[in-house]
Short mmCIF file of C-alpha atoms in Angstrom, two decimals:
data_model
loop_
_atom_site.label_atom_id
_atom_site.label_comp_id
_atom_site.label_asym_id
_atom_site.label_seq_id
_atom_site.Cartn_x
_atom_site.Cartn_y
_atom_site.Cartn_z
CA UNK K 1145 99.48 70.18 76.85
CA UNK K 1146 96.06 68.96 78.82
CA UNK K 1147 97.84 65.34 78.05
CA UNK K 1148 101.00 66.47 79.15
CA UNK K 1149 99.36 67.97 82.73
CA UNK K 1150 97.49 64.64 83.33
CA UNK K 1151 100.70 62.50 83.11
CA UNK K 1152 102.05 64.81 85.65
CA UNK K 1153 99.24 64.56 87.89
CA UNK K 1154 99.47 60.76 87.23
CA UNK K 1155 102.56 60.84 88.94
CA UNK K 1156 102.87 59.82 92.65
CA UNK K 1157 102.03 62.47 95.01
CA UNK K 1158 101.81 64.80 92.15
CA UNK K 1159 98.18 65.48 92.50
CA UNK K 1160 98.27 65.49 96.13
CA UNK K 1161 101.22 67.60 96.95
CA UNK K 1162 99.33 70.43 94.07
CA UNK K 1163 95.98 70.23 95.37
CA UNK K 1164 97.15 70.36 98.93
CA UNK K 1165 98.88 73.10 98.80
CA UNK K 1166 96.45 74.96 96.45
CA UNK K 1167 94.26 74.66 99.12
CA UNK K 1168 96.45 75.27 102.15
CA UNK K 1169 97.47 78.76 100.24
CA UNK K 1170 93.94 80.08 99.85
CA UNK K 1171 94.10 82.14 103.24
CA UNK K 1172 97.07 83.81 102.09
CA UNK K 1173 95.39 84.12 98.23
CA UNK K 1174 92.41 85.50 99.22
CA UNK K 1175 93.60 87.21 102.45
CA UNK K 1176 93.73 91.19 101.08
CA UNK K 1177 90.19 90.74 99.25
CA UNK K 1178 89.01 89.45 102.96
CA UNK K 1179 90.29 92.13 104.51
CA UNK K 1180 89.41 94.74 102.29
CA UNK K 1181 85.82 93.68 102.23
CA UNK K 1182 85.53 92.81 106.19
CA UNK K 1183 87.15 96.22 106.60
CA UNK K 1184 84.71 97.89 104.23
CA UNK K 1185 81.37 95.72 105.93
CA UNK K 1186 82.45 97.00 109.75
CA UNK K 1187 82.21 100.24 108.70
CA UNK K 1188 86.20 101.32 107.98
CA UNK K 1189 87.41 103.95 104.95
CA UNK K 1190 89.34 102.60 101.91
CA UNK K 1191 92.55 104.11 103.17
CA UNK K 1192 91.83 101.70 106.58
CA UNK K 1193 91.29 98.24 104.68
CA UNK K 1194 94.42 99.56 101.80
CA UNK K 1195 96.33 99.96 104.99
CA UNK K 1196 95.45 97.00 106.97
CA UNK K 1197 96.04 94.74 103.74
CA UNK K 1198 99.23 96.42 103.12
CA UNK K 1199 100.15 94.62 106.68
CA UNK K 1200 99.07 91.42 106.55
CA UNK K 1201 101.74 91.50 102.87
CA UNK K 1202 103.86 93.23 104.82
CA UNK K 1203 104.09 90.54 107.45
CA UNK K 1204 103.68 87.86 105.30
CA UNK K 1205 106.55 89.49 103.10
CA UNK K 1206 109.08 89.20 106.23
CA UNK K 1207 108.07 85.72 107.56
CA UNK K 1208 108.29 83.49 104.19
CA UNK K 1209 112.10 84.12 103.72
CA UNK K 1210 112.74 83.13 107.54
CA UNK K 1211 109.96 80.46 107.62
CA UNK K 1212 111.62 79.22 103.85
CA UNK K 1213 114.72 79.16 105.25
CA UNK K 1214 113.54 77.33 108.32
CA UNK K 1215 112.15 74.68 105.95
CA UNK K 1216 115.63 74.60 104.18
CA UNK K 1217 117.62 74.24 107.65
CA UNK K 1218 114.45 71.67 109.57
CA UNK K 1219 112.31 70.02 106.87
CA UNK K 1220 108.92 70.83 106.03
CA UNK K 1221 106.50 69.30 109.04
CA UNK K 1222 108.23 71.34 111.70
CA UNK K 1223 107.70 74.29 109.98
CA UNK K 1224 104.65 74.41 107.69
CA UNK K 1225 101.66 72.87 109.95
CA UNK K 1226 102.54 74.70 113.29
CA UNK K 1227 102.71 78.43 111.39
CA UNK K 1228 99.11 77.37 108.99
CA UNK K 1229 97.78 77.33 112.78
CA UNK K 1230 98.97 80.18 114.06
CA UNK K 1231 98.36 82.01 110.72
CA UNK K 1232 94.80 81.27 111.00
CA UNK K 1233 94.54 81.97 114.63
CA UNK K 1234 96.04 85.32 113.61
CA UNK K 1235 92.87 85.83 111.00
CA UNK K 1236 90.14 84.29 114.04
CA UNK K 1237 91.01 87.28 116.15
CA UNK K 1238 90.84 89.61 113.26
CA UNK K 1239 87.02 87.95 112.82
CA UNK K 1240 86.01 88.04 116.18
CA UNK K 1241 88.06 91.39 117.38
CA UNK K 1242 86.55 93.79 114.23
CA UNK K 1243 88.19 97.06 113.27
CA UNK K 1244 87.34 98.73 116.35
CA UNK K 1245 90.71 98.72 117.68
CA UNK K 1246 92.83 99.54 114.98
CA UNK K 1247 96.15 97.83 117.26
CA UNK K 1248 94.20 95.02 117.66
CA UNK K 1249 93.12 95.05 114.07
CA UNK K 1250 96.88 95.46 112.48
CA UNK K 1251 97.94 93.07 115.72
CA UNK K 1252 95.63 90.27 113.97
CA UNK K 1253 96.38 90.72 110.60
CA UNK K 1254 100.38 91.42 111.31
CA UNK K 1255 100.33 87.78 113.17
CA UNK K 1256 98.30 86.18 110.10
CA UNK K 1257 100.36 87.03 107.63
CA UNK K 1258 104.26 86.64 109.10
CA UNK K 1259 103.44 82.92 110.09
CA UNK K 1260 101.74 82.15 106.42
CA UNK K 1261 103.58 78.67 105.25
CA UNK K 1262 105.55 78.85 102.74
CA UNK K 1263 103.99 75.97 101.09
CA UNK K 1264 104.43 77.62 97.85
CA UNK K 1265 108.19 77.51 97.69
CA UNK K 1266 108.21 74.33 99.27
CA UNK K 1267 106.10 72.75 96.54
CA UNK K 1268 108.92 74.00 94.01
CA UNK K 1269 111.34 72.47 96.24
CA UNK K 1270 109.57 68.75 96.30
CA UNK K 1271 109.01 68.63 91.92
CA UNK K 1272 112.39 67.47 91.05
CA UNK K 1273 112.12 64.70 93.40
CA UNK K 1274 108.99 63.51 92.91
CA UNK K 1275 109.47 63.67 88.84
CA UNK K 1276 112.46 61.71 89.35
CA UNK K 1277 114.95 64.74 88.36
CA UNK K 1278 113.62 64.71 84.60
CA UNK K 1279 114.50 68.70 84.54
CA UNK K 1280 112.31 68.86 81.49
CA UNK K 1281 109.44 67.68 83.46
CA UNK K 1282 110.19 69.96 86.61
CA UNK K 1283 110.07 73.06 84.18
CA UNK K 1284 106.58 71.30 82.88
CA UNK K 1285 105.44 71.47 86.51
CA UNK K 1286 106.63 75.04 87.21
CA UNK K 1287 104.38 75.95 84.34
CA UNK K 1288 101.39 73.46 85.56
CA UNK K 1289 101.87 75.16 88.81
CA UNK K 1290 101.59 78.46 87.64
CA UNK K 1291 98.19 77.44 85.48
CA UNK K 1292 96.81 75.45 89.01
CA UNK K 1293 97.89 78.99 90.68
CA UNK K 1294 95.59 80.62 88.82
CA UNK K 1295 92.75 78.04 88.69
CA UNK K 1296 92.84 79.29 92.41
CA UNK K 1297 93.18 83.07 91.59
CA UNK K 1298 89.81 82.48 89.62
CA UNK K 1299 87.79 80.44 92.45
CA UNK K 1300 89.47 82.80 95.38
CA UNK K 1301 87.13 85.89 95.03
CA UNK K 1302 84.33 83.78 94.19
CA UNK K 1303 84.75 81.91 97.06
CA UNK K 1304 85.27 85.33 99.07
CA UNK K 1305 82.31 86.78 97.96
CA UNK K 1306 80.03 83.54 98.26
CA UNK K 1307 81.22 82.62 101.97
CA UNK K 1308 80.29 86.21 102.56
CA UNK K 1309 76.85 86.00 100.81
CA UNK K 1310 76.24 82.91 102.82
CA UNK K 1311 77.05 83.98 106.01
CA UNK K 1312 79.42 87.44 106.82
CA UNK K 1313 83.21 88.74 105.72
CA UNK K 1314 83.88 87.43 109.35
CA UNK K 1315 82.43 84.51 108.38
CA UNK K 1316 84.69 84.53 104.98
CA UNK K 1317 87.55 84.77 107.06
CA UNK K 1318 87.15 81.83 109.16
CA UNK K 1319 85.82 79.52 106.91
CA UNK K 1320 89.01 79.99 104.02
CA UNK K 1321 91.49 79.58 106.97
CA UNK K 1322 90.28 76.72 108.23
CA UNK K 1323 90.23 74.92 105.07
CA UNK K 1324 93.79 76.65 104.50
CA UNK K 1325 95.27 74.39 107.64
CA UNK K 1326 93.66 71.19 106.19
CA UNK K 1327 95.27 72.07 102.95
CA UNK K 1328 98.65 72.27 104.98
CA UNK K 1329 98.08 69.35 107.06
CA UNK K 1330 97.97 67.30 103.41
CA UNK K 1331 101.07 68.88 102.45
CA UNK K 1332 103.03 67.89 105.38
CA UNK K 1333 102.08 64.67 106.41
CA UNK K 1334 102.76 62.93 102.60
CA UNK K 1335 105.55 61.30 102.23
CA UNK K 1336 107.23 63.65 100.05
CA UNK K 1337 107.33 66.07 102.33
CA UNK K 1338 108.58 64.12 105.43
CA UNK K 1339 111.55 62.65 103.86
CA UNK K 1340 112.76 65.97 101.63
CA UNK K 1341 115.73 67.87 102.99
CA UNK K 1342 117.64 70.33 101.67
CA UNK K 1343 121.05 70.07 99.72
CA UNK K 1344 123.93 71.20 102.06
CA UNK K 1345 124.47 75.07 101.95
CA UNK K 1346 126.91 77.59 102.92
CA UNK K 1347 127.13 79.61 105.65
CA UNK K 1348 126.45 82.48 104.48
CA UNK K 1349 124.04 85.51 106.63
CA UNK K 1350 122.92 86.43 103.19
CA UNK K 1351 121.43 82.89 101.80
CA UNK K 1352 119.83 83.29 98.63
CA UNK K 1353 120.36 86.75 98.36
CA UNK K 1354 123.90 86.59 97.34
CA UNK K 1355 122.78 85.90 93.80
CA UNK K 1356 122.84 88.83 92.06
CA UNK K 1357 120.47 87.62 89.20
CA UNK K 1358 118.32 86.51 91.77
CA UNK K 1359 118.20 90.09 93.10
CA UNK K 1360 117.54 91.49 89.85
CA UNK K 1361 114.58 89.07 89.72
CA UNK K 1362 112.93 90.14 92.77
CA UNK K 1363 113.34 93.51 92.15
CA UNK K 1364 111.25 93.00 89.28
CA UNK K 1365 108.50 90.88 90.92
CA UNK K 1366 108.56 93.90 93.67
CA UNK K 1367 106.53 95.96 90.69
CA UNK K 1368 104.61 93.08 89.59
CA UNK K 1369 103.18 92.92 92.89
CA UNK K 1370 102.70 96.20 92.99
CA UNK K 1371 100.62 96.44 90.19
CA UNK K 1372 98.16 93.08 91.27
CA UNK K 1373 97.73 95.10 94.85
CA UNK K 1374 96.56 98.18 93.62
CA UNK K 1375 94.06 96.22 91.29
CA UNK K 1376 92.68 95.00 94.37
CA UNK K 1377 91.51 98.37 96.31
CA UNK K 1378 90.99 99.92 92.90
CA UNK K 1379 88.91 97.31 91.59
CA UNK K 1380 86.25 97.49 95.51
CA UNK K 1381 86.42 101.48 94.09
CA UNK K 1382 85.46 100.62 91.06
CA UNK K 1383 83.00 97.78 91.89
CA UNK K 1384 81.27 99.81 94.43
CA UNK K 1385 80.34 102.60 91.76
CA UNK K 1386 78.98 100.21 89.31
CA UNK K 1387 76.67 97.41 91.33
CA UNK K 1388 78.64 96.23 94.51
CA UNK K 1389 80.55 93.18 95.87
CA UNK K 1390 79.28 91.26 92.76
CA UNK K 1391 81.29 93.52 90.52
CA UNK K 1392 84.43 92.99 92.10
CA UNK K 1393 84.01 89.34 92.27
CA UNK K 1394 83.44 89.01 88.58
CA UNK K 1395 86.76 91.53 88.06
CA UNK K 1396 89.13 89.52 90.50
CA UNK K 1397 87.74 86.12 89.11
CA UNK K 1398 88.05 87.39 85.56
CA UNK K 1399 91.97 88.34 86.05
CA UNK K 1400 92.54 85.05 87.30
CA UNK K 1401 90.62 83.60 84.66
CA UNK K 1402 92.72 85.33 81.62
CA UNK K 1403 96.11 84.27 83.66
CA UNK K 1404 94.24 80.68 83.41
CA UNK K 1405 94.09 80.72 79.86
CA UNK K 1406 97.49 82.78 79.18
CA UNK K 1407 99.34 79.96 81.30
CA UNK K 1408 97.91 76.89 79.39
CA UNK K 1409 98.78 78.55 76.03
CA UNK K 1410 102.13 79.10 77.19
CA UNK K 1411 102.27 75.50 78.52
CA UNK K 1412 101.46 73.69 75.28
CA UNK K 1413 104.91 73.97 73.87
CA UNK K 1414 108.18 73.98 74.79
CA UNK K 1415 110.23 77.28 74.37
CA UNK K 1416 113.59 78.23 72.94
CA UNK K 1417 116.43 80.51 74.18
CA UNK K 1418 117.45 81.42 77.12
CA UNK K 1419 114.13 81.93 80.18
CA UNK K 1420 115.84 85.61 81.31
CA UNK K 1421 115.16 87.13 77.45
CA UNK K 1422 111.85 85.63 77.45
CA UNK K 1423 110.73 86.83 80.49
CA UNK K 1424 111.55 90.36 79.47
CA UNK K 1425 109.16 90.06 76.70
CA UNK K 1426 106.84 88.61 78.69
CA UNK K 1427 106.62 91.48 81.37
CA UNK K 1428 106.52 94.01 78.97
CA UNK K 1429 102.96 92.40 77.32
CA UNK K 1430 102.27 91.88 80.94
CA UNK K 1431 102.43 96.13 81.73
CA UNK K 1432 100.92 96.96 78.29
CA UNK K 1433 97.64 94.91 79.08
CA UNK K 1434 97.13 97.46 82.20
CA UNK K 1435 97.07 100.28 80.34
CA UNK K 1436 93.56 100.11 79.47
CA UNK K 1437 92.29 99.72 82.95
CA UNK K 1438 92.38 103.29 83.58
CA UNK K 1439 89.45 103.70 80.57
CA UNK K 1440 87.22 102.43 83.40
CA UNK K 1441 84.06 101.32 80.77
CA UNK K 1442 80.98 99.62 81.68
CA UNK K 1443 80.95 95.93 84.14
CA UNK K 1444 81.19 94.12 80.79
CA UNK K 1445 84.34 95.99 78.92
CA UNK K 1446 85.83 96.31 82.36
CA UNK K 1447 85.35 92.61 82.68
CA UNK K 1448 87.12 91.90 79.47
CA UNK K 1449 89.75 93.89 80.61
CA UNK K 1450 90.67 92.51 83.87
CA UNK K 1451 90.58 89.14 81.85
CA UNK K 1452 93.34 90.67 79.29
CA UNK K 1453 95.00 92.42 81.81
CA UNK K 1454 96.00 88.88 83.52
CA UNK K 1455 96.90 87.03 80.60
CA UNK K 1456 100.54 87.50 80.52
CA UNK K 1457 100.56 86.86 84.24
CA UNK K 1458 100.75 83.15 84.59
CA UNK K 1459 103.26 82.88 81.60
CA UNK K 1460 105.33 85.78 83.21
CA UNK K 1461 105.22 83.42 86.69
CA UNK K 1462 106.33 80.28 84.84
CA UNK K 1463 108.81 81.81 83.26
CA UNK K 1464 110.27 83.27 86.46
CA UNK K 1465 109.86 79.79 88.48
CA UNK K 1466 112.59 78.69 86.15
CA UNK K 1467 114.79 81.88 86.49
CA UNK K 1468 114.89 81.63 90.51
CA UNK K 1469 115.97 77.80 90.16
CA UNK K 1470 118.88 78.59 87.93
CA UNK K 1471 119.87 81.57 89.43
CA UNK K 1472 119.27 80.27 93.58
CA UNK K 1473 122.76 79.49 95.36
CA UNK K 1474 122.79 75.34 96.62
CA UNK K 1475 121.13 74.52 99.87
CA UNK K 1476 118.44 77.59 99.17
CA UNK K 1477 115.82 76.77 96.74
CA UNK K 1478 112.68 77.04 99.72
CA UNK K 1479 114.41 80.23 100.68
CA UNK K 1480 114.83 81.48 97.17
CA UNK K 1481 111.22 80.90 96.08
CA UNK K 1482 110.05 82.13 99.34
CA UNK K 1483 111.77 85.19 98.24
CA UNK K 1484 109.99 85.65 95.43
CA UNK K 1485 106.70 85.66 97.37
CA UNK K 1486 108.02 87.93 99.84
CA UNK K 1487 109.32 90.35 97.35
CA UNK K 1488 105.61 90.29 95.70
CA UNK K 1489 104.12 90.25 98.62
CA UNK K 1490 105.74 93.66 99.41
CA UNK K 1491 105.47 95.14 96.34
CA UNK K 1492 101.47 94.39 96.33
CA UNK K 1493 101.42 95.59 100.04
CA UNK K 1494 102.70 99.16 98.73
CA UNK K 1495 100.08 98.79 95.35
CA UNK K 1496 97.22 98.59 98.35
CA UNK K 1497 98.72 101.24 100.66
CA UNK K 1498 99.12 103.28 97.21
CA UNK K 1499 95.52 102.51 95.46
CA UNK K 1500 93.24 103.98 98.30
CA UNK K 1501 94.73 107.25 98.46
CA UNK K 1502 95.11 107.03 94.78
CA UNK K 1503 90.79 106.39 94.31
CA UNK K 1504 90.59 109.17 96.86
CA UNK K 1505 92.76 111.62 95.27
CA UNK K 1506 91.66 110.85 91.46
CA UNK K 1507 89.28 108.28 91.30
CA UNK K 1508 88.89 105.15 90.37
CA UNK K 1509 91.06 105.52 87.19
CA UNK K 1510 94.05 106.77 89.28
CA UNK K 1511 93.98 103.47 91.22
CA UNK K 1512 94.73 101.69 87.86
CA UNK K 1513 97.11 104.14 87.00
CA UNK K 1514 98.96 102.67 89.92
CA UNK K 1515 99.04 99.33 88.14
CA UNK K 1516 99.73 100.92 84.93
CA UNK K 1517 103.17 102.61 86.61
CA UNK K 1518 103.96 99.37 88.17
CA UNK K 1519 104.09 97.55 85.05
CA UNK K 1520 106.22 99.95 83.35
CA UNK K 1521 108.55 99.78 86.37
CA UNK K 1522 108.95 95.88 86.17
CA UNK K 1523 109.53 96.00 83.09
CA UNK K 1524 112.65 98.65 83.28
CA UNK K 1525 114.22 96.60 86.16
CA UNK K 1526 114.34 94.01 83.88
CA UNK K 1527 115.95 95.96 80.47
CA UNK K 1528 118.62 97.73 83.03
CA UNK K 1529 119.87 94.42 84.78
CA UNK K 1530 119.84 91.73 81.95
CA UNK K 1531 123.54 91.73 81.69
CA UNK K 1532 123.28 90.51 85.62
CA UNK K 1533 120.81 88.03 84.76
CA UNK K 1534 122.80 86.88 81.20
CA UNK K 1535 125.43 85.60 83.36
CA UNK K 1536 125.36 83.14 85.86
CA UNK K 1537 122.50 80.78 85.04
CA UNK K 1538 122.48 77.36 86.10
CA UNK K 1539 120.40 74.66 85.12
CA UNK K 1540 119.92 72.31 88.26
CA UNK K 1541 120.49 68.47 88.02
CA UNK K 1542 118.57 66.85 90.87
CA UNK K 1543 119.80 64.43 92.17
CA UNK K 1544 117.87 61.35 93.54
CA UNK K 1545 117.80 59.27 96.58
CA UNK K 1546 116.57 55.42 95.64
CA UNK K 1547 113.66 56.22 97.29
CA UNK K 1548 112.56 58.51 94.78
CA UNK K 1549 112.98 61.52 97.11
CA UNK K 1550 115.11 64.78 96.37
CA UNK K 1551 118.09 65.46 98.32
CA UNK K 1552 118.56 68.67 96.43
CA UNK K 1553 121.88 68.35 95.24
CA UNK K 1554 123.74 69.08 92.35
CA UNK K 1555 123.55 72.41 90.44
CA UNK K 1556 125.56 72.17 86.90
CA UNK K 1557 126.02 75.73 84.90
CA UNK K 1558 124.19 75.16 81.49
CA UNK K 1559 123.71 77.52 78.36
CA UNK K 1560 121.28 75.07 77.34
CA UNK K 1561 117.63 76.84 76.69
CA UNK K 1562 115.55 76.26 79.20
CA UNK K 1563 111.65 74.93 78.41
CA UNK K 1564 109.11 75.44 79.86
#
């Protein structure tokens, strides 16, 4: 699959468009770890930086749907570049304001997160044209993407944690968003991205949220969330009981790093049936891996078990990159994958708000237990609405200007198996 990847990246703009926005997403990746650990460094409770994370997801949970469907309706340049700026302008005032004022505080984090770019769903958006509308290559990317995702997930809280070593959280925070608007400013300005536009839509005040497998999707990425947000305050708890901000970089890196290796196993070969039944089984291994969080052992075991704990993660992703795309009404897809991210987004907002008082309450093992719930939860969504998501699957045909670039037209209803 490495080969496969490479002749990907080989393609024009491929490697840029990936790495760009990679990079332009790493505020918004790394943004609840910053907070909680500038939060925790100016002197603020767990419940405080829980709380002030769970608003920047909040935020950044409403704005991608309108900023995605802004992209849909405008193109990409307008939209992407101008809210990276005042995204990271929104995380400057954060750095320079503190936690003194907690208005000020949730002011600065509320404007960072509602105008992050939603480069992510716009990346999804720009595949079938740059791979020429070879669906079996677009559902190659989706799964590259998720493994790149994670690649990012791994370096994030590394990053964090060095940036702070080096020089402060505040610090942290204004070095990751500046190098998020560069990221952005790649994005935007390739060619690509200029000369994309959307297929034509209908009016409708509901966009992409008239699918009702689409629904059934997010609804099931709202636990998913939930379960990766309350890792996040429970693993600080846990890291600040066995050795400090060390700790929790080695358990956020190691999560990423077992999604890593889950998503390039699941990338080396192509996959049978239909994408909805296999993402039910791949949810299910997802919440069984969280279960042993709440044993709590030693920095090493616990290590381990972050890494397990993410290996189903990037597959599960994947897997659901394909679902949204055959499932997303015409005219939609930035607004449908922006979706997705808001719908996460939320979901790990409430794990956060949930985890502190949870480690307050019960300890550190209760704050897994929240993950451990949330898992469980995703999975259920997913066994009670797979008659909705059975039905009305599509498998989208791109179609092609000559200049190579995606008009995104054409959806065609397919019971052909989807790989990814």
């Amino acid at each position: 699959m490495a080969a496969g990847y490479a002749e990907l990246l080989r393609t024009r703009h491929a490697a840029r468009l990936l790495v760009g926005t990679l990079v332009g997403r790493l505020p918004n990746a790394t943004g609840p770890i910053a907070i909680v650990l500038f939060t925790r460094a100016e002197g603020g409770s767990y419940s405080l930086a829980g709380a002030l994370a769970a608003a920047y997801g909040l935020a950044n949970a409403v704005g991608q749907p309108l900023l995605g469907r802004a992209v849909d309706l405008f193109g990409q340049p307008r939209v992407q570049l101008p809210a990276a700026v005042v995204s990271a302008l929104g995380m400057v005032w954060l750095a320079l304001a503190g936690t003194g004022s907690a208005v000020a505080a949730y002011a600065a984090v509320v404007v960072a997160g509602l105008f992050t770019p939603p480069l992510e769903g716009g990346l999804r958006a720009l595949w079938p044209g740059v791979l020429g509308g070879r669906e079996e290559k677009v559902h190659a990317a989706y799964a590259m993407d998720a493994v790149a995702q994670e690649v990012m997930f791994t370096v994030g809280p590394l990053l964090v944690t060095l940036f702070v070593a080096m020089w402060s959280p505040a610090g942290a925070l204004l070095a990751l968003n500046a190098i998020g608007v560069l990221g952005a400013l790649s994005v935007v300005v390739s060619e690509p991205s200029r000369k994309w536009r959307s297929a034509p839509r209908e009016a409708h005040w509901l966009g992409a949220l008239r699918s009702r497998g689409l629904l059934a999707l997010l609804g099931a990425f709202f636990f998913v969330g939930t379960a990766l947000g309350s890792i996040t305050v429970a693993g600080v708890a846990y890291a600040d009981e066995h050795g400090g901000q060390a700790v929790y970089g080695w358990l956020m890196a190691a999560l990423g790093l077992g999604a890593l290796i889950g998503g390039v196993f699941y990338g080396a070969r192509q996959w049978a049936g239909a994408p909805e039944r296999r993402l039910r089984l791949l949810v299910g291994l997802l919440a069984v891996c969280y279960l042993p969080l709440m044993l709590v052992p030693g920095p090493v075991a616990m290590t381990g078990l972050a890494a397990l704990s993410g290996v189903f993660l990037a597959p599960a992703l994947a897997c659901a990159f394909i679902v949204v795309d055959r499932h997303a009404p015409a005219g939609t897809v930035t607004e449908a994958f922006s979706w997705l991210v808001t719908f996460f987004g939320v979901g790990a907002a409430i794990g956060t708000a949930a985890a502190g008082p949870a480690v307050e309450l019960g300890g550190t093992a209760a704050g897994f237990g929240v993950a451990s719930v949330a898992g469980a939860s995703a999975l259920l969504v997913l066994m009670v609405t797979q008659r909705v998501l059975a039905t009305g699957g599509r498998s989208r045909a791109v179609a092609t200007s000559s200049d190579g670039v995606s008009d995104g037209s054409g959806d065609v209803p397919s019971e052909a198996a989807s790989a990814s």
